[in-house]
């Protein structure tokens, strides 16, 4: 196995163009497991660790440009206000050691349906900045996951960054696992309220071949919130609306039975998480509204 060590992003792109089968390695927390278990024996490893810019982020007016290798621990420490859903999801990843090494670029590269970043990215609305020597393109997060552990990257492309809309309202992330730490999700649910556009977005993990949004549940909720004037009156969401939202989120799942849980359990748990996270975020929204009214 040859180890390619580019010193700059341009060198990394050139190396990937020359060796499209080269496997990029960032934190290595997925790649090294595969190599150690002999599940993968790449001809070339492309080490991205000398490229400092991949571990940097920029907070813009509307979005955060998160370098592909920014570790989960930095997201938790520095981007909690801008990316609350992703920060909460980062908290649930593995252990401090893994959170210091692993990042969103690697989660996207692996594209496991159980990856914790995905539901948060789907709910917040993100775009993946993919680049090759041929140029740069932004891939909407909805279009990024193409199959079980497959993504929309071309063989010569690398992920440079992820652009994630800054939170304009409360966000939550909920994960079911067999214990609280070092656990791959049995299933997970992310939700983001977007008061500016009066929409709610969701993300479901580990309950379908790819990470998905619960689009019917979103459409139903967006219409119900609109019709009831909830965004303006800040009333408690009725149990009937919350129940239907949960049922539609559950119905969006297409899970399998595996060692971590049954399909039936996953559908059920996603419904519960959808209802709970909606309740949590809506309470936060109402609380923020009351504070603003009080201050005015
Ligand atoms: C003990 C343990 C526990 C874990 N627990 C969790 C968990 O709870 N939740 C969770 O989501 N994950 C978990 N993981 C998996 C892993 O930590 C995450 O998927 C992490 O985000 C991977 O990031 P990385 O930088 O280490 O990726 P790497 O291992 O370096 O790479 C992962 C994949 O992405 C590709 N890649 C990396 N960077 C780029 C790039 N810039 N452009 C294109 N492709 C790229 C690599 O080629 C590879 O295919 C766990 C892993 C271990 C070992």
mmCIF file of C-alpha atoms and ligand atoms in Angstrom:
data_model
loop_
_atom_site.group_PDB
_atom_site.id
_atom_site.type_symbol
_atom_site.label_atom_id
_atom_site.label_comp_id
_atom_site.label_asym_id
_atom_site.label_seq_id
_atom_site.Cartn_x
_atom_site.Cartn_y
_atom_site.Cartn_z
ATOM 1 C CA UNK A 1 0.000 0.000 0.000
ATOM 2 C CA UNK A 2 1.398 3.416 -0.968
ATOM 3 C CA UNK A 3 0.895 6.371 1.326
ATOM 4 C CA UNK A 4 0.369 9.691 -0.475
ATOM 5 C CA UNK A 5 0.991 12.745 1.703
ATOM 6 C CA UNK A 6 0.018 15.960 -0.140
ATOM 7 C CA UNK A 7 1.135 19.168 1.572
ATOM 8 C CA UNK A 8 -1.612 21.325 0.039
ATOM 9 C CA UNK A 9 -5.197 21.021 -1.195
ATOM 10 C CA UNK A 10 -4.032 21.435 -4.802
ATOM 11 C CA UNK A 11 -1.574 18.569 -4.377
ATOM 12 C CA UNK A 12 -4.347 16.426 -2.854
ATOM 13 C CA UNK A 13 -6.634 17.078 -5.842
ATOM 14 C CA UNK A 14 -3.809 16.281 -8.255
ATOM 15 C CA UNK A 15 -3.061 13.026 -6.406
ATOM 16 C CA UNK A 16 -6.748 12.016 -6.459
ATOM 17 C CA UNK A 17 -6.916 12.788 -10.195
ATOM 18 C CA UNK A 18 -3.846 10.652 -10.828
ATOM 19 C CA UNK A 19 -5.035 7.822 -8.534
ATOM 20 C CA UNK A 20 -8.873 7.866 -8.463
ATOM 21 C CA UNK A 21 -8.958 4.645 -6.424
ATOM 22 C CA UNK A 22 -6.856 6.214 -3.652
ATOM 23 C CA UNK A 23 -8.730 6.172 -0.344
ATOM 24 C CA UNK A 24 -8.630 9.522 1.480
ATOM 25 C CA UNK A 25 -7.865 9.322 5.174
ATOM 26 C CA UNK A 26 -8.745 12.154 7.563
ATOM 27 C CA UNK A 27 -9.278 11.148 11.217
ATOM 28 C CA UNK A 28 -8.982 7.519 10.163
ATOM 29 C CA UNK A 29 -11.660 6.378 12.622
ATOM 30 C CA UNK A 30 -13.549 4.556 9.864
ATOM 31 C CA UNK A 31 -10.703 3.868 7.413
ATOM 32 C CA UNK A 32 -8.348 2.297 9.958
ATOM 33 C CA UNK A 33 -11.079 0.006 11.301
ATOM 34 C CA UNK A 34 -11.674 -1.279 7.777
ATOM 35 C CA UNK A 35 -7.963 -1.792 7.142
ATOM 36 C CA UNK A 36 -7.329 -3.419 10.529
ATOM 37 C CA UNK A 37 -10.165 -5.900 9.937
ATOM 38 C CA UNK A 38 -8.920 -6.507 6.406
ATOM 39 C CA UNK A 39 -12.224 -5.349 4.904
ATOM 40 C CA UNK A 40 -10.339 -2.971 2.678
ATOM 41 C CA UNK A 41 -6.831 -3.137 1.219
ATOM 42 C CA UNK A 42 -6.458 0.023 -0.909
ATOM 43 C CA UNK A 43 -3.542 0.407 -3.265
ATOM 44 C CA UNK A 44 -3.130 4.030 -2.136
ATOM 45 C CA UNK A 45 -4.026 5.912 0.999
ATOM 46 C CA UNK A 46 -4.352 9.668 0.516
ATOM 47 C CA UNK A 47 -3.520 11.344 3.815
ATOM 48 C CA UNK A 48 -5.315 14.679 4.207
ATOM 49 C CA UNK A 49 -3.838 15.515 7.607
ATOM 50 C CA UNK A 50 -1.226 17.991 6.397
ATOM 51 C CA UNK A 51 -3.881 20.218 4.865
ATOM 52 C CA UNK A 52 -4.614 22.654 7.682
ATOM 53 C CA UNK A 53 -7.519 24.440 5.989
ATOM 54 C CA UNK A 54 -9.642 21.271 6.188
ATOM 55 C CA UNK A 55 -9.729 21.696 9.968
ATOM 56 C CA UNK A 56 -10.910 25.322 9.813
ATOM 57 C CA UNK A 57 -14.375 26.866 9.651
ATOM 58 C CA UNK A 58 -15.844 30.218 8.685
ATOM 59 C CA UNK A 59 -19.049 31.672 10.085
ATOM 60 C CA UNK A 60 -20.765 33.729 7.391
ATOM 61 C CA UNK A 61 -23.976 35.769 7.378
ATOM 62 C CA UNK A 62 -26.235 32.883 6.395
ATOM 63 C CA UNK A 63 -24.193 29.741 6.756
ATOM 64 C CA UNK A 64 -21.162 28.088 8.268
ATOM 65 C CA UNK A 65 -18.504 26.705 5.960
ATOM 66 C CA UNK A 66 -17.196 23.751 7.909
ATOM 67 C CA UNK A 67 -13.894 22.272 6.727
ATOM 68 C CA UNK A 68 -14.206 18.555 6.006
ATOM 69 C CA UNK A 69 -11.842 17.532 8.818
ATOM 70 C CA UNK A 70 -13.098 19.802 11.622
ATOM 71 C CA UNK A 71 -13.429 17.320 14.497
ATOM 72 C CA UNK A 72 -16.681 16.787 16.364
ATOM 73 C CA UNK A 73 -15.103 18.158 19.553
ATOM 74 C CA UNK A 74 -14.537 21.555 17.860
ATOM 75 C CA UNK A 75 -18.124 21.655 16.612
ATOM 76 C CA UNK A 76 -19.322 21.004 20.173
ATOM 77 C CA UNK A 77 -17.003 23.622 21.627
ATOM 78 C CA UNK A 78 -17.177 26.443 19.069
ATOM 79 C CA UNK A 79 -20.296 26.077 16.907
ATOM 80 C CA UNK A 80 -23.027 25.267 19.398
ATOM 81 C CA UNK A 81 -24.902 28.536 18.733
ATOM 82 C CA UNK A 82 -24.677 28.401 14.935
ATOM 83 C CA UNK A 83 -25.145 24.647 14.491
ATOM 84 C CA UNK A 84 -27.021 23.398 17.579
ATOM 85 C CA UNK A 85 -28.393 20.249 15.938
ATOM 86 C CA UNK A 86 -24.988 19.169 14.648
ATOM 87 C CA UNK A 87 -23.387 19.997 18.019
ATOM 88 C CA UNK A 88 -25.953 17.804 19.805
ATOM 89 C CA UNK A 89 -25.383 15.008 17.295
ATOM 90 C CA UNK A 90 -21.601 15.364 17.747
ATOM 91 C CA UNK A 91 -22.046 14.830 21.486
ATOM 92 C CA UNK A 92 -23.463 11.382 20.818
ATOM 93 C CA UNK A 93 -20.565 10.201 18.633
ATOM 94 C CA UNK A 94 -18.453 7.499 20.265
ATOM 95 C CA UNK A 95 -15.993 8.797 22.895
ATOM 96 C CA UNK A 96 -13.806 11.903 23.402
ATOM 97 C CA UNK A 97 -10.895 10.234 21.591
ATOM 98 C CA UNK A 98 -12.993 9.530 18.485
ATOM 99 C CA UNK A 99 -14.624 12.974 18.648
ATOM 100 C CA UNK A 100 -11.149 14.556 18.641
ATOM 101 C CA UNK A 101 -10.207 12.726 15.438
ATOM 102 C CA UNK A 102 -13.383 12.100 13.466
ATOM 103 C CA UNK A 103 -15.301 14.743 11.570
ATOM 104 C CA UNK A 104 -18.216 15.420 9.276
ATOM 105 C CA UNK A 105 -16.188 14.920 6.066
ATOM 106 C CA UNK A 106 -15.381 11.371 7.145
ATOM 107 C CA UNK A 107 -18.979 10.714 8.164
ATOM 108 C CA UNK A 108 -20.066 11.879 4.694
ATOM 109 C CA UNK A 109 -17.317 9.859 3.016
ATOM 110 C CA UNK A 110 -18.499 6.684 4.736
ATOM 111 C CA UNK A 111 -22.183 7.650 4.227
ATOM 112 C CA UNK A 112 -23.369 5.007 6.665
ATOM 113 C CA UNK A 113 -27.113 5.253 7.294
ATOM 114 C CA UNK A 114 -26.174 5.260 11.005
ATOM 115 C CA UNK A 115 -23.755 8.219 10.826
ATOM 116 C CA UNK A 116 -24.768 10.802 13.416
ATOM 117 C CA UNK A 117 -24.018 13.930 11.388
ATOM 118 C CA UNK A 118 -26.506 13.076 8.639
ATOM 119 C CA UNK A 119 -29.895 13.676 10.342
ATOM 120 C CA UNK A 120 -28.600 16.987 11.692
ATOM 121 C CA UNK A 121 -27.295 18.066 8.247
ATOM 122 C CA UNK A 122 -30.557 17.071 6.555
ATOM 123 C CA UNK A 123 -32.616 19.010 9.111
ATOM 124 C CA UNK A 124 -30.403 22.114 9.095
ATOM 125 C CA UNK A 125 -30.071 22.115 5.290
ATOM 126 C CA UNK A 126 -26.560 21.716 4.018
ATOM 127 C CA UNK A 127 -24.508 21.471 0.861
ATOM 128 C CA UNK A 128 -21.372 19.441 0.336
ATOM 129 C CA UNK A 129 -18.521 21.310 -1.374
ATOM 130 C CA UNK A 130 -16.925 18.698 -3.600
ATOM 131 C CA UNK A 131 -13.844 19.505 -5.625
ATOM 132 C CA UNK A 132 -11.597 17.899 -8.206
ATOM 133 C CA UNK A 133 -9.011 19.219 -10.656
ATOM 134 C CA UNK A 134 -12.042 19.712 -12.960
ATOM 135 C CA UNK A 135 -13.646 22.246 -10.620
ATOM 136 C CA UNK A 136 -15.939 22.729 -7.626
ATOM 137 C CA UNK A 137 -19.596 21.833 -7.182
ATOM 138 C CA UNK A 138 -22.057 22.152 -4.329
ATOM 139 C CA UNK A 139 -24.115 18.996 -3.780
ATOM 140 C CA UNK A 140 -27.382 19.544 -1.866
ATOM 141 C CA UNK A 141 -27.364 17.285 1.170
ATOM 142 C CA UNK A 142 -30.616 15.631 0.025
ATOM 143 C CA UNK A 143 -28.861 14.470 -3.141
ATOM 144 C CA UNK A 144 -25.635 13.339 -1.473
ATOM 145 C CA UNK A 145 -26.674 9.928 -0.134
ATOM 146 C CA UNK A 146 -27.137 7.564 -3.079
ATOM 147 C CA UNK A 147 -27.273 4.098 -1.466
ATOM 148 C CA UNK A 148 -26.090 2.060 1.490
ATOM 149 C CA UNK A 149 -22.673 3.552 2.277
ATOM 150 C CA UNK A 150 -22.640 5.256 -1.118
ATOM 151 C CA UNK A 151 -22.480 8.917 -1.943
ATOM 152 C CA UNK A 152 -22.562 11.263 -4.901
ATOM 153 C CA UNK A 153 -18.799 11.918 -5.069
ATOM 154 C CA UNK A 154 -17.039 11.167 -8.350
ATOM 155 C CA UNK A 155 -13.882 9.025 -8.101
ATOM 156 C CA UNK A 156 -11.609 12.053 -8.559
ATOM 157 C CA UNK A 157 -13.472 14.289 -6.102
ATOM 158 C CA UNK A 158 -12.712 15.175 -2.500
ATOM 159 C CA UNK A 159 -14.896 16.892 0.070
ATOM 160 C CA UNK A 160 -13.425 20.277 0.875
ATOM 161 C CA UNK A 161 -16.128 21.598 3.208
ATOM 162 C CA UNK A 162 -19.785 21.453 4.131
ATOM 163 C CA UNK A 163 -21.954 24.576 4.001
ATOM 164 C CA UNK A 164 -24.633 24.467 6.680
ATOM 165 C CA UNK A 165 -27.356 27.034 7.145
ATOM 166 C CA UNK A 166 -26.951 28.859 10.470
ATOM 167 C CA UNK A 167 -29.737 28.051 12.906
ATOM 168 C CA UNK A 168 -32.574 30.578 12.795
ATOM 169 C CA UNK A 169 -34.576 28.599 15.354
ATOM 170 C CA UNK A 170 -34.337 25.689 17.780
ATOM 171 C CA UNK A 171 -32.863 22.359 16.693
ATOM 172 C CA UNK A 172 -32.771 18.974 18.393
ATOM 173 C CA UNK A 173 -31.178 15.581 17.893
ATOM 174 C CA UNK A 174 -32.266 12.329 19.472
ATOM 175 C CA UNK A 175 -30.582 8.934 19.200
ATOM 176 C CA UNK A 176 -31.554 5.486 20.422
ATOM 177 C CA UNK A 177 -28.702 3.160 21.313
ATOM 178 C CA UNK A 178 -28.087 0.270 23.619
ATOM 179 C CA UNK A 179 -26.126 2.530 25.968
ATOM 180 C CA UNK A 180 -25.187 6.192 26.261
ATOM 181 C CA UNK A 181 -21.636 6.248 24.868
ATOM 182 C CA UNK A 182 -19.624 4.427 22.196
ATOM 183 C CA UNK A 183 -22.747 3.306 20.441
ATOM 184 C CA UNK A 184 -23.862 3.198 16.833
ATOM 185 C CA UNK A 185 -27.425 4.444 16.483
ATOM 186 C CA UNK A 186 -30.241 1.914 16.446
ATOM 187 C CA UNK A 187 -32.056 4.880 14.960
ATOM 188 C CA UNK A 188 -31.879 8.656 15.242
ATOM 189 C CA UNK A 189 -33.945 11.750 14.512
ATOM 190 C CA UNK A 190 -32.971 15.363 13.865
ATOM 191 C CA UNK A 191 -35.316 18.322 13.640
ATOM 192 C CA UNK A 192 -34.785 22.003 12.889
ATOM 193 C CA UNK A 193 -37.362 24.774 13.111
ATOM 194 C CA UNK A 194 -36.815 27.512 10.559
ATOM 195 C CA UNK A 195 -38.976 30.431 11.718
ATOM 196 C CA UNK A 196 -37.598 32.705 8.971
ATOM 197 C CA UNK A 197 -39.146 30.524 6.272
ATOM 198 C CA UNK A 198 -41.815 29.103 8.609
ATOM 199 C CA UNK A 199 -40.768 25.582 7.832
ATOM 200 C CA UNK A 200 -39.636 22.543 9.761
ATOM 201 C CA UNK A 201 -37.039 20.118 8.392
ATOM 202 C CA UNK A 202 -36.168 16.662 9.624
ATOM 203 C CA UNK A 203 -33.548 13.949 9.262
ATOM 204 C CA UNK A 204 -33.792 10.254 10.069
ATOM 205 C CA UNK A 205 -30.779 8.020 10.668
ATOM 206 C CA UNK A 206 -30.410 4.247 10.657
ATOM 207 C CA UNK A 207 -33.981 3.527 9.618
ATOM 208 C CA UNK A 208 -33.626 3.302 5.814
ATOM 209 C CA UNK A 209 -30.858 2.368 3.343
ATOM 210 C CA UNK A 210 -29.684 5.990 3.438
ATOM 211 C CA UNK A 211 -30.198 8.921 5.784
ATOM 212 C CA UNK A 212 -33.529 10.494 4.781
ATOM 213 C CA UNK A 213 -35.888 13.363 5.472
ATOM 214 C CA UNK A 214 -39.447 12.638 6.593
ATOM 215 C CA UNK A 215 -40.874 14.797 3.819
ATOM 216 C CA UNK A 216 -44.554 13.911 4.211
ATOM 217 C CA UNK A 217 -44.308 14.594 7.933
ATOM 218 C CA UNK A 218 -42.660 17.953 7.178
ATOM 219 C CA UNK A 219 -45.324 18.893 4.619
ATOM 220 C CA UNK A 220 -48.119 17.947 6.990
ATOM 221 C CA UNK A 221 -46.598 19.894 9.882
ATOM 222 C CA UNK A 222 -45.760 22.948 7.786
ATOM 223 C CA UNK A 223 -49.376 23.124 6.565
ATOM 224 C CA UNK A 224 -50.812 22.530 10.047
ATOM 225 C CA UNK A 225 -48.604 25.199 11.646
ATOM 226 C CA UNK A 226 -49.515 27.626 8.902
ATOM 227 C CA UNK A 227 -53.267 26.980 9.046
ATOM 228 C CA UNK A 228 -53.369 27.259 12.832
ATOM 229 C CA UNK A 229 -51.272 30.450 12.841
ATOM 230 C CA UNK A 230 -48.890 28.719 15.258
ATOM 231 C CA UNK A 231 -45.789 30.617 14.184
ATOM 232 C CA UNK A 232 -47.491 33.893 15.175
ATOM 233 C CA UNK A 233 -49.640 32.879 18.137
ATOM 234 C CA UNK A 234 -46.979 30.573 19.639
ATOM 235 C CA UNK A 235 -49.658 28.231 20.962
ATOM 236 C CA UNK A 236 -48.853 24.707 22.111
ATOM 237 C CA UNK A 237 -48.996 22.285 19.194
ATOM 238 C CA UNK A 238 -52.074 20.122 19.637
ATOM 239 C CA UNK A 239 -51.585 16.437 20.495
ATOM 240 C CA UNK A 240 -53.443 15.474 17.304
ATOM 241 C CA UNK A 241 -50.921 17.382 15.139
ATOM 242 C CA UNK A 242 -47.945 15.973 17.049
ATOM 243 C CA UNK A 243 -49.374 12.452 16.767
ATOM 244 C CA UNK A 244 -49.902 12.712 13.020
ATOM 245 C CA UNK A 245 -46.404 14.176 12.552
ATOM 246 C CA UNK A 246 -44.983 11.220 14.508
ATOM 247 C CA UNK A 247 -47.018 8.699 12.486
ATOM 248 C CA UNK A 248 -45.825 10.175 9.190
ATOM 249 C CA UNK A 249 -42.188 10.242 10.388
ATOM 250 C CA UNK A 250 -42.529 6.609 11.370
ATOM 251 C CA UNK A 251 -44.064 5.846 7.969
ATOM 252 C CA UNK A 252 -41.105 7.459 6.176
ATOM 253 C CA UNK A 253 -38.800 4.753 7.520
ATOM 254 C CA UNK A 254 -37.784 1.746 5.466
ATOM 255 C CA UNK A 255 -35.726 -0.120 8.049
ATOM 256 C CA UNK A 256 -34.301 -3.613 8.302
ATOM 257 C CA UNK A 257 -33.992 -6.110 11.148
ATOM 258 C CA UNK A 258 -30.367 -6.365 12.225
ATOM 259 C CA UNK A 259 -28.244 -7.033 15.296
ATOM 260 C CA UNK A 260 -28.967 -3.569 16.691
ATOM 261 C CA UNK A 261 -32.767 -3.661 16.452
ATOM 262 C CA UNK A 262 -35.797 -4.818 14.527
ATOM 263 C CA UNK A 263 -37.476 -2.871 11.755
ATOM 264 C CA UNK A 264 -40.660 -2.680 13.832
ATOM 265 C CA UNK A 265 -38.815 -1.221 16.807
ATOM 266 C CA UNK A 266 -37.034 1.332 14.617
ATOM 267 C CA UNK A 267 -40.300 2.570 13.096
ATOM 268 C CA UNK A 268 -41.830 2.863 16.530
ATOM 269 C CA UNK A 269 -38.807 4.636 18.059
ATOM 270 C CA UNK A 270 -38.556 7.136 15.186
ATOM 271 C CA UNK A 271 -42.197 8.107 15.788
ATOM 272 C CA UNK A 272 -41.516 8.636 19.489
ATOM 273 C CA UNK A 273 -38.380 10.691 18.804
ATOM 274 C CA UNK A 274 -40.224 12.783 16.211
ATOM 275 C CA UNK A 275 -42.983 13.651 18.681
ATOM 276 C CA UNK A 276 -40.570 14.387 21.534
ATOM 277 C CA UNK A 277 -38.111 16.490 19.554
ATOM 278 C CA UNK A 278 -40.986 18.462 18.043
ATOM 279 C CA UNK A 279 -42.247 19.159 21.574
ATOM 280 C CA UNK A 280 -38.782 20.215 22.793
ATOM 281 C CA UNK A 281 -38.056 22.523 19.881
ATOM 282 C CA UNK A 282 -41.535 24.053 19.913
ATOM 283 C CA UNK A 283 -41.243 24.796 23.641
ATOM 284 C CA UNK A 284 -37.881 26.479 22.953
ATOM 285 C CA UNK A 285 -39.468 28.507 20.148
ATOM 286 C CA UNK A 286 -42.393 29.593 22.325
ATOM 287 C CA UNK A 287 -39.984 30.460 25.167
ATOM 288 C CA UNK A 288 -37.847 32.591 22.853
ATOM 289 C CA UNK A 289 -40.998 34.336 21.599
ATOM 290 C CA UNK A 290 -42.158 35.138 25.116
ATOM 291 C CA UNK A 291 -38.716 36.548 26.022
ATOM 292 C CA UNK A 292 -38.769 38.809 22.967
ATOM 293 C CA UNK A 293 -42.303 39.984 23.743
ATOM 294 C CA UNK A 294 -41.270 40.647 27.339
ATOM 295 C CA UNK A 295 -38.273 42.678 26.202
ATOM 296 C CA UNK A 296 -40.289 44.773 23.751
HETATM 297 C C1 LIG B 1 -15.022 3.098 18.288
HETATM 298 C C2 LIG B 1 -15.759 3.871 17.233
HETATM 299 C C3 LIG B 1 -16.999 4.406 17.541
HETATM 300 C C4 LIG B 1 -17.697 5.146 16.585
HETATM 301 N N1 LIG B 1 -18.914 5.691 16.928
HETATM 302 C C5 LIG B 1 -19.577 6.465 16.027
HETATM 303 C C6 LIG B 1 -20.811 7.078 16.389
HETATM 304 O O1 LIG B 1 -21.294 6.983 17.509
HETATM 305 N N2 LIG B 1 -21.437 7.818 15.428
HETATM 306 C C7 LIG B 1 -20.924 7.988 14.167
HETATM 307 O O2 LIG B 1 -21.540 8.665 13.345
HETATM 308 N N3 LIG B 1 -19.751 7.405 13.813
HETATM 309 C C8 LIG B 1 -19.075 6.660 14.699
HETATM 310 N N4 LIG B 1 -17.880 6.073 14.340
HETATM 311 C C9 LIG B 1 -17.419 6.198 12.960
HETATM 312 C C10 LIG B 1 -16.472 7.389 12.680
HETATM 313 O O3 LIG B 1 -15.852 7.868 13.864
HETATM 314 C C11 LIG B 1 -17.215 8.544 11.996
HETATM 315 O O4 LIG B 1 -17.833 8.109 10.823
HETATM 316 C C12 LIG B 1 -16.284 9.724 11.681
HETATM 317 O O5 LIG B 1 -17.093 10.828 11.313
HETATM 318 C C13 LIG B 1 -15.293 9.434 10.564
HETATM 319 O O6 LIG B 1 -14.482 10.591 10.398
HETATM 320 P P1 LIG B 1 -12.910 10.438 10.080
HETATM 321 O O7 LIG B 1 -12.362 11.781 9.856
HETATM 322 O O8 LIG B 1 -12.248 9.603 11.119
HETATM 323 O O9 LIG B 1 -13.009 9.620 8.701
HETATM 324 P P2 LIG B 1 -11.950 8.650 7.995
HETATM 325 O O10 LIG B 1 -11.954 7.316 8.681
HETATM 326 O O11 LIG B 1 -10.644 9.304 7.793
HETATM 327 O O12 LIG B 1 -12.687 8.506 6.594
HETATM 328 C C14 LIG B 1 -13.978 7.953 6.481
HETATM 329 C C15 LIG B 1 -14.393 7.860 5.024
HETATM 330 O O13 LIG B 1 -14.509 9.157 4.463
HETATM 331 C C16 LIG B 1 -13.574 9.324 3.400
HETATM 332 N N5 LIG B 1 -13.082 10.696 3.523
HETATM 333 C C17 LIG B 1 -12.536 11.293 4.612
HETATM 334 N N6 LIG B 1 -12.275 12.587 4.357
HETATM 335 C C18 LIG B 1 -12.655 12.806 3.093
HETATM 336 C C19 LIG B 1 -12.637 13.961 2.247
HETATM 337 N N7 LIG B 1 -12.204 15.165 2.638
HETATM 338 N N8 LIG B 1 -13.126 13.834 0.977
HETATM 339 C C20 LIG B 1 -13.615 12.650 0.539
HETATM 340 N N9 LIG B 1 -13.647 11.526 1.284
HETATM 341 C C21 LIG B 1 -13.190 11.611 2.561
HETATM 342 C C22 LIG B 1 -12.524 8.248 3.592
HETATM 343 O O14 LIG B 1 -11.903 7.865 2.390
HETATM 344 C C23 LIG B 1 -13.395 7.124 4.146
HETATM 345 O O15 LIG B 1 -14.064 6.473 3.111
HETATM 346 C C24 LIG B 1 -17.140 5.337 15.286
HETATM 347 C C25 LIG B 1 -15.877 4.796 14.992
HETATM 348 C C26 LIG B 1 -15.188 4.076 15.950
HETATM 349 C C27 LIG B 1 -13.840 3.523 15.613
#
